[in-house]
């Protein structure tokens, strides 16, 4: 029997198509707490609403709710998966009604050892076109790790205690994603990862203290907060890295400051002051 080599997946590509949906864009705006305009350009991260990694038949889902590995994605022998970060370049806005296409290439696979044990990083390059013109380049990193042992019984815990808003930033916005927001975001992005909605699974199987707030949801809230405080700025690049998880009903401080003309440092800060997401925005004023 031939042993599977996960590195054989490097260079594989796949292309999917859709139509930019103004109604989905308006629902994202509703989720973010503002009025949605079905005719307006999509939010810069709007392609996430149209292309789901979990858009496969039920029979092709793994036990965690994600699409099972070994198809397009390499059969990494580590069961836990998280969104580690993205590096996005926005070339041109996407308009409702445009024909959009995403071509995904597996750029690299890297195995490492961290404090929790073996890790495997899979880097994907998504190129999204709108009516044939390159609109967004999205380099997405996924990290896989071993399953941590879970004590007998549920590992559920109450949300961590709120912390004061941090100082030293140009602006601060505080949010508290709850179970309803997590459900709506999962539905909007067709994300079936069970850590975001299945409380017994996330606490008793994966050992988290509560439902995990989606990394891309927090990244969306962070970018939206920046855009709300800089309405005239045109975002050209957005890069973020997930540092630690956040959980439903916890207060998140979204903060930002300009570090040089057109470059802004952003963070999503968890209770206790720990950075959950570190990000950089580049603008063309």
mmCIF file of C-alpha atoms in Angstrom:
data_model
loop_
_atom_site.group_PDB
_atom_site.id
_atom_site.type_symbol
_atom_site.label_atom_id
_atom_site.label_comp_id
_atom_site.label_asym_id
_atom_site.label_seq_id
_atom_site.Cartn_x
_atom_site.Cartn_y
_atom_site.Cartn_z
ATOM 1 C CA UNK A 1 0.000 0.000 0.000
ATOM 2 C CA UNK A 2 1.406 3.402 -1.022
ATOM 3 C CA UNK A 3 1.820 5.894 1.810
ATOM 4 C CA UNK A 4 0.092 9.242 1.237
ATOM 5 C CA UNK A 5 2.444 12.210 0.975
ATOM 6 C CA UNK A 6 0.644 15.426 1.958
ATOM 7 C CA UNK A 7 3.242 17.476 0.062
ATOM 8 C CA UNK A 8 1.882 16.042 -3.187
ATOM 9 C CA UNK A 9 -1.037 18.465 -2.664
ATOM 10 C CA UNK A 10 1.177 21.548 -3.095
ATOM 11 C CA UNK A 11 0.321 23.272 -6.368
ATOM 12 C CA UNK A 12 -3.173 21.838 -6.685
ATOM 13 C CA UNK A 13 -5.798 24.286 -7.892
ATOM 14 C CA UNK A 14 -9.592 24.486 -7.929
ATOM 15 C CA UNK A 15 -11.977 27.059 -9.370
ATOM 16 C CA UNK A 16 -15.540 27.854 -8.289
ATOM 17 C CA UNK A 17 -17.977 30.441 -9.609
ATOM 18 C CA UNK A 18 -20.858 32.494 -8.219
ATOM 19 C CA UNK A 19 -22.756 35.731 -8.729
ATOM 20 C CA UNK A 20 -22.067 38.605 -6.340
ATOM 21 C CA UNK A 21 -25.196 38.795 -4.203
ATOM 22 C CA UNK A 22 -26.354 42.176 -2.964
ATOM 23 C CA UNK A 23 -28.807 40.556 -0.562
ATOM 24 C CA UNK A 24 -26.015 38.632 1.184
ATOM 25 C CA UNK A 25 -23.997 41.831 1.370
ATOM 26 C CA UNK A 26 -26.979 43.617 2.945
ATOM 27 C CA UNK A 27 -27.358 40.805 5.501
ATOM 28 C CA UNK A 28 -23.707 41.185 6.465
ATOM 29 C CA UNK A 29 -24.356 44.891 6.988
ATOM 30 C CA UNK A 30 -27.320 43.976 9.220
ATOM 31 C CA UNK A 31 -25.064 41.635 11.197
ATOM 32 C CA UNK A 32 -22.619 44.516 11.660
ATOM 33 C CA UNK A 33 -25.402 46.749 12.964
ATOM 34 C CA UNK A 34 -25.922 49.080 10.035
ATOM 35 C CA UNK A 35 -28.290 49.492 7.102
ATOM 36 C CA UNK A 36 -27.485 47.430 4.040
ATOM 37 C CA UNK A 37 -27.568 48.748 0.486
ATOM 38 C CA UNK A 38 -28.144 45.903 -1.971
ATOM 39 C CA UNK A 39 -26.688 47.989 -4.806
ATOM 40 C CA UNK A 40 -23.494 49.058 -3.022
ATOM 41 C CA UNK A 41 -20.089 47.437 -3.617
ATOM 42 C CA UNK A 42 -19.481 44.424 -1.430
ATOM 43 C CA UNK A 43 -17.662 44.850 1.873
ATOM 44 C CA UNK A 44 -13.943 44.211 1.162
ATOM 45 C CA UNK A 45 -14.232 40.725 2.706
ATOM 46 C CA UNK A 46 -17.501 40.034 0.876
ATOM 47 C CA UNK A 47 -16.086 37.145 -1.142
ATOM 48 C CA UNK A 48 -16.137 35.105 2.095
ATOM 49 C CA UNK A 49 -19.939 35.174 1.853
ATOM 50 C CA UNK A 50 -19.929 33.449 -1.533
ATOM 51 C CA UNK A 51 -17.254 30.760 -1.370
ATOM 52 C CA UNK A 52 -17.442 28.293 1.510
ATOM 53 C CA UNK A 53 -14.912 25.576 2.264
ATOM 54 C CA UNK A 54 -17.789 23.478 3.629
ATOM 55 C CA UNK A 55 -19.986 23.620 0.504
ATOM 56 C CA UNK A 56 -19.957 19.856 0.012
ATOM 57 C CA UNK A 57 -22.598 17.109 0.408
ATOM 58 C CA UNK A 58 -23.341 16.004 3.960
ATOM 59 C CA UNK A 59 -21.637 12.679 3.248
ATOM 60 C CA UNK A 60 -18.361 14.519 2.626
ATOM 61 C CA UNK A 61 -18.236 16.339 5.967
ATOM 62 C CA UNK A 62 -15.876 15.264 8.735
ATOM 63 C CA UNK A 63 -16.876 14.741 12.365
ATOM 64 C CA UNK A 64 -16.046 18.391 13.171
ATOM 65 C CA UNK A 65 -18.475 19.666 10.525
ATOM 66 C CA UNK A 66 -15.764 20.770 8.090
ATOM 67 C CA UNK A 67 -15.314 19.225 4.668
ATOM 68 C CA UNK A 68 -13.345 16.011 5.164
ATOM 69 C CA UNK A 69 -9.659 16.147 4.259
ATOM 70 C CA UNK A 70 -8.130 14.178 1.434
ATOM 71 C CA UNK A 71 -10.107 15.733 -1.415
ATOM 72 C CA UNK A 72 -8.828 19.122 -2.517
ATOM 73 C CA UNK A 73 -7.279 19.750 0.906
ATOM 74 C CA UNK A 74 -4.394 17.481 1.934
ATOM 75 C CA UNK A 75 -5.115 14.629 4.393
ATOM 76 C CA UNK A 76 -3.217 16.229 7.266
ATOM 77 C CA UNK A 77 -3.097 13.660 10.120
ATOM 78 C CA UNK A 78 -4.036 16.244 12.776
ATOM 79 C CA UNK A 79 -7.714 16.602 13.749
ATOM 80 C CA UNK A 80 -8.076 20.194 14.979
ATOM 81 C CA UNK A 81 -8.302 23.041 12.471
ATOM 82 C CA UNK A 82 -8.245 26.821 12.925
ATOM 83 C CA UNK A 83 -8.055 29.897 10.679
ATOM 84 C CA UNK A 84 -4.546 31.231 11.411
ATOM 85 C CA UNK A 85 -4.750 34.412 9.345
ATOM 86 C CA UNK A 86 -5.106 36.063 5.968
ATOM 87 C CA UNK A 87 -3.170 38.528 3.834
ATOM 88 C CA UNK A 88 -5.533 40.323 1.454
ATOM 89 C CA UNK A 89 -4.998 42.783 -1.380
ATOM 90 C CA UNK A 90 -8.016 44.598 -2.786
ATOM 91 C CA UNK A 91 -7.536 45.493 -6.441
ATOM 92 C CA UNK A 92 -11.023 46.640 -7.402
ATOM 93 C CA UNK A 93 -14.465 46.582 -5.708
ATOM 94 C CA UNK A 94 -16.923 43.772 -6.383
ATOM 95 C CA UNK A 95 -20.385 44.932 -7.424
ATOM 96 C CA UNK A 96 -23.668 43.063 -6.920
ATOM 97 C CA UNK A 97 -24.610 41.108 -10.020
ATOM 98 C CA UNK A 98 -21.065 40.605 -11.256
ATOM 99 C CA UNK A 99 -19.910 37.116 -12.176
ATOM 100 C CA UNK A 100 -17.267 36.213 -9.612
ATOM 101 C CA UNK A 101 -14.798 33.359 -9.741
ATOM 102 C CA UNK A 102 -12.343 32.094 -7.163
ATOM 103 C CA UNK A 103 -9.267 30.115 -8.152
ATOM 104 C CA UNK A 104 -7.547 28.503 -5.179
ATOM 105 C CA UNK A 105 -3.984 27.209 -5.209
ATOM 106 C CA UNK A 106 -2.310 25.303 -2.380
ATOM 107 C CA UNK A 107 0.890 27.335 -2.116
ATOM 108 C CA UNK A 108 2.704 25.522 0.675
ATOM 109 C CA UNK A 109 2.476 22.957 3.458
ATOM 110 C CA UNK A 110 4.756 23.383 6.479
ATOM 111 C CA UNK A 111 5.045 21.069 9.474
ATOM 112 C CA UNK A 112 6.316 22.484 12.776
ATOM 113 C CA UNK A 113 6.360 21.690 16.469
ATOM 114 C CA UNK A 114 4.805 24.191 18.875
ATOM 115 C CA UNK A 115 4.067 24.338 22.593
ATOM 116 C CA UNK A 116 0.943 22.199 22.032
ATOM 117 C CA UNK A 117 2.739 19.594 19.909
ATOM 118 C CA UNK A 118 2.838 19.000 16.134
ATOM 119 C CA UNK A 119 1.401 21.706 13.872
ATOM 120 C CA UNK A 120 0.788 21.807 10.147
ATOM 121 C CA UNK A 121 0.297 25.085 8.268
ATOM 122 C CA UNK A 122 -1.424 24.999 4.879
ATOM 123 C CA UNK A 123 -1.245 28.220 2.867
ATOM 124 C CA UNK A 124 -3.811 28.859 0.167
ATOM 125 C CA UNK A 125 -3.852 31.604 -2.452
ATOM 126 C CA UNK A 126 -7.346 32.639 -3.534
ATOM 127 C CA UNK A 127 -7.636 34.876 -6.595
ATOM 128 C CA UNK A 128 -11.112 36.341 -6.984
ATOM 129 C CA UNK A 129 -12.170 37.910 -10.265
ATOM 130 C CA UNK A 130 -15.294 39.981 -10.964
ATOM 131 C CA UNK A 131 -16.469 39.941 -14.593
ATOM 132 C CA UNK A 132 -13.016 38.655 -15.506
ATOM 133 C CA UNK A 133 -11.033 41.368 -13.692
ATOM 134 C CA UNK A 134 -8.890 40.510 -10.661
ATOM 135 C CA UNK A 135 -10.695 41.987 -7.657
ATOM 136 C CA UNK A 136 -9.101 40.402 -4.568
ATOM 137 C CA UNK A 137 -6.052 38.316 -3.756
ATOM 138 C CA UNK A 138 -6.529 36.441 -0.481
ATOM 139 C CA UNK A 139 -3.666 34.415 0.985
ATOM 140 C CA UNK A 140 -5.230 32.277 3.694
ATOM 141 C CA UNK A 141 -3.339 30.207 6.263
ATOM 142 C CA UNK A 142 -4.949 27.243 8.038
ATOM 143 C CA UNK A 143 -3.285 25.540 10.998
ATOM 144 C CA UNK A 144 -3.910 21.950 12.070
ATOM 145 C CA UNK A 145 -2.946 20.579 15.493
ATOM 146 C CA UNK A 146 -3.380 17.554 17.697
ATOM 147 C CA UNK A 147 -6.448 17.023 19.850
ATOM 148 C CA UNK A 148 -5.878 18.085 23.437
ATOM 149 C CA UNK A 149 -7.135 15.717 26.159
ATOM 150 C CA UNK A 150 -10.397 16.886 27.714
ATOM 151 C CA UNK A 151 -11.142 16.237 31.414
ATOM 152 C CA UNK A 152 -14.106 14.040 32.283
ATOM 153 C CA UNK A 153 -17.328 15.956 31.882
ATOM 154 C CA UNK A 154 -17.839 19.296 30.207
ATOM 155 C CA UNK A 155 -15.035 21.822 30.057
ATOM 156 C CA UNK A 156 -17.605 24.630 29.841
ATOM 157 C CA UNK A 157 -16.827 27.811 31.755
ATOM 158 C CA UNK A 158 -18.537 31.204 32.041
ATOM 159 C CA UNK A 159 -17.237 34.027 29.832
ATOM 160 C CA UNK A 160 -14.083 35.740 31.029
ATOM 161 C CA UNK A 161 -14.519 38.939 33.032
ATOM 162 C CA UNK A 162 -14.576 42.216 31.099
ATOM 163 C CA UNK A 163 -11.435 44.346 31.074
ATOM 164 C CA UNK A 164 -11.222 48.138 30.794
ATOM 165 C CA UNK A 165 -10.755 49.596 27.337
ATOM 166 C CA UNK A 166 -7.020 49.847 26.593
ATOM 167 C CA UNK A 167 -5.238 53.173 26.345
ATOM 168 C CA UNK A 168 -2.750 54.442 23.781
ATOM 169 C CA UNK A 169 -4.888 53.854 20.685
ATOM 170 C CA UNK A 170 -6.407 56.378 18.279
ATOM 171 C CA UNK A 171 -9.842 54.757 18.562
ATOM 172 C CA UNK A 172 -11.573 51.979 20.491
ATOM 173 C CA UNK A 173 -14.816 50.142 19.797
ATOM 174 C CA UNK A 174 -16.134 47.395 22.079
ATOM 175 C CA UNK A 175 -18.329 44.517 20.909
ATOM 176 C CA UNK A 176 -19.767 41.378 22.474
ATOM 177 C CA UNK A 177 -20.596 38.648 19.928
ATOM 178 C CA UNK A 178 -23.227 36.265 21.287
ATOM 179 C CA UNK A 179 -24.654 32.917 20.182
ATOM 180 C CA UNK A 180 -27.105 34.593 17.792
ATOM 181 C CA UNK A 181 -24.367 36.521 16.008
ATOM 182 C CA UNK A 182 -22.245 33.376 15.710
ATOM 183 C CA UNK A 183 -25.221 31.463 14.302
ATOM 184 C CA UNK A 184 -26.002 34.193 11.794
ATOM 185 C CA UNK A 185 -22.397 34.409 10.635
ATOM 186 C CA UNK A 186 -22.171 30.628 10.250
ATOM 187 C CA UNK A 187 -25.378 30.674 8.208
ATOM 188 C CA UNK A 188 -24.271 33.629 6.101
ATOM 189 C CA UNK A 189 -20.934 31.994 5.210
ATOM 190 C CA UNK A 190 -22.229 28.378 5.133
ATOM 191 C CA UNK A 191 -19.653 27.508 7.780
ATOM 192 C CA UNK A 192 -20.535 24.185 9.398
ATOM 193 C CA UNK A 193 -17.572 23.937 11.799
ATOM 194 C CA UNK A 194 -19.198 22.661 14.995
ATOM 195 C CA UNK A 195 -17.055 24.733 17.371
ATOM 196 C CA UNK A 196 -19.204 27.761 16.496
ATOM 197 C CA UNK A 197 -22.671 26.350 17.325
ATOM 198 C CA UNK A 198 -22.492 22.919 19.013
ATOM 199 C CA UNK A 199 -21.904 23.573 22.720
ATOM 200 C CA UNK A 200 -21.551 19.934 23.866
ATOM 201 C CA UNK A 201 -19.127 19.225 21.028
ATOM 202 C CA UNK A 202 -16.928 22.290 21.528
ATOM 203 C CA UNK A 203 -16.664 21.819 25.294
ATOM 204 C CA UNK A 204 -16.659 18.042 25.681
ATOM 205 C CA UNK A 205 -14.802 16.988 22.515
ATOM 206 C CA UNK A 206 -12.501 19.885 21.671
ATOM 207 C CA UNK A 207 -12.178 21.145 25.240
ATOM 208 C CA UNK A 208 -12.903 24.833 24.741
ATOM 209 C CA UNK A 209 -14.720 26.734 27.524
ATOM 210 C CA UNK A 210 -17.541 27.832 25.197
ATOM 211 C CA UNK A 211 -18.563 28.458 21.602
ATOM 212 C CA UNK A 212 -15.627 29.816 19.616
ATOM 213 C CA UNK A 213 -16.101 33.163 17.879
ATOM 214 C CA UNK A 214 -15.115 32.769 14.223
ATOM 215 C CA UNK A 215 -11.706 34.228 13.418
ATOM 216 C CA UNK A 216 -13.024 35.754 10.161
ATOM 217 C CA UNK A 217 -16.008 37.231 12.041
ATOM 218 C CA UNK A 218 -13.663 39.002 14.457
ATOM 219 C CA UNK A 219 -11.505 40.098 11.510
ATOM 220 C CA UNK A 220 -14.635 41.455 9.814
ATOM 221 C CA UNK A 221 -15.715 43.339 12.946
ATOM 222 C CA UNK A 222 -12.208 44.786 13.252
ATOM 223 C CA UNK A 223 -12.047 45.975 9.636
ATOM 224 C CA UNK A 224 -15.594 47.344 9.837
ATOM 225 C CA UNK A 225 -14.652 49.320 12.959
ATOM 226 C CA UNK A 226 -11.676 50.785 11.121
ATOM 227 C CA UNK A 227 -13.769 51.708 8.075
ATOM 228 C CA UNK A 228 -16.422 53.324 10.288
ATOM 229 C CA UNK A 229 -13.804 55.562 11.898
ATOM 230 C CA UNK A 230 -12.089 56.293 8.542
ATOM 231 C CA UNK A 231 -15.016 56.634 6.094
ATOM 232 C CA UNK A 232 -12.961 58.423 3.433
ATOM 233 C CA UNK A 233 -10.090 55.931 3.384
ATOM 234 C CA UNK A 234 -9.873 53.343 0.587
ATOM 235 C CA UNK A 235 -8.566 50.064 1.994
ATOM 236 C CA UNK A 236 -6.026 48.416 -0.331
ATOM 237 C CA UNK A 237 -4.516 45.764 1.958
ATOM 238 C CA UNK A 238 -5.597 43.957 5.105
ATOM 239 C CA UNK A 239 -3.435 41.454 6.915
ATOM 240 C CA UNK A 240 -4.356 39.704 10.148
ATOM 241 C CA UNK A 241 -3.026 36.901 12.327
ATOM 242 C CA UNK A 242 -5.012 35.000 14.933
ATOM 243 C CA UNK A 243 -3.120 34.893 18.240
ATOM 244 C CA UNK A 244 -5.639 33.353 20.663
ATOM 245 C CA UNK A 245 -9.306 32.287 20.565
ATOM 246 C CA UNK A 246 -12.318 34.316 21.616
ATOM 247 C CA UNK A 247 -15.588 32.899 22.913
ATOM 248 C CA UNK A 248 -19.266 33.796 22.735
ATOM 249 C CA UNK A 249 -20.493 36.522 25.119
ATOM 250 C CA UNK A 250 -17.009 37.858 25.797
ATOM 251 C CA UNK A 251 -16.286 41.554 25.394
ATOM 252 C CA UNK A 252 -13.779 42.326 22.640
ATOM 253 C CA UNK A 253 -12.043 45.684 22.370
ATOM 254 C CA UNK A 254 -11.351 46.612 18.737
ATOM 255 C CA UNK A 255 -8.576 49.200 18.571
ATOM 256 C CA UNK A 256 -6.431 50.963 16.017
ATOM 257 C CA UNK A 257 -3.754 53.606 15.481
ATOM 258 C CA UNK A 258 -1.860 55.041 12.542
ATOM 259 C CA UNK A 259 1.791 53.999 12.564
ATOM 260 C CA UNK A 260 2.770 55.870 9.393
ATOM 261 C CA UNK A 261 0.825 57.688 6.682
ATOM 262 C CA UNK A 262 -1.640 55.218 5.184
ATOM 263 C CA UNK A 263 -0.652 52.339 7.494
ATOM 264 C CA UNK A 264 -2.664 51.418 10.586
ATOM 265 C CA UNK A 265 -2.102 48.865 13.329
ATOM 266 C CA UNK A 266 -5.284 47.146 14.530
ATOM 267 C CA UNK A 267 -5.936 44.649 17.313
ATOM 268 C CA UNK A 268 -8.843 42.676 18.720
ATOM 269 C CA UNK A 269 -8.162 42.454 22.448
ATOM 270 C CA UNK A 270 -9.612 39.692 24.618
ATOM 271 C CA UNK A 271 -10.603 39.956 28.289
ATOM 272 C CA UNK A 272 -7.465 40.308 30.381
ATOM 273 C CA UNK A 273 -5.745 42.403 27.723
ATOM 274 C CA UNK A 274 -4.432 39.569 25.571
ATOM 275 C CA UNK A 275 -4.264 40.176 21.821
ATOM 276 C CA UNK A 276 -6.629 37.813 19.996
ATOM 277 C CA UNK A 277 -6.034 39.196 16.486
ATOM 278 C CA UNK A 278 -3.221 41.452 15.296
ATOM 279 C CA UNK A 279 -3.779 43.223 12.001
ATOM 280 C CA UNK A 280 -2.466 45.845 9.624
ATOM 281 C CA UNK A 281 -4.509 47.974 7.222
ATOM 282 C CA UNK A 282 -3.029 49.891 4.319
ATOM 283 C CA UNK A 283 -5.079 52.654 2.722
ATOM 284 C CA UNK A 284 -5.041 54.946 -0.274
ATOM 285 C CA UNK A 285 -6.415 58.245 0.938
#
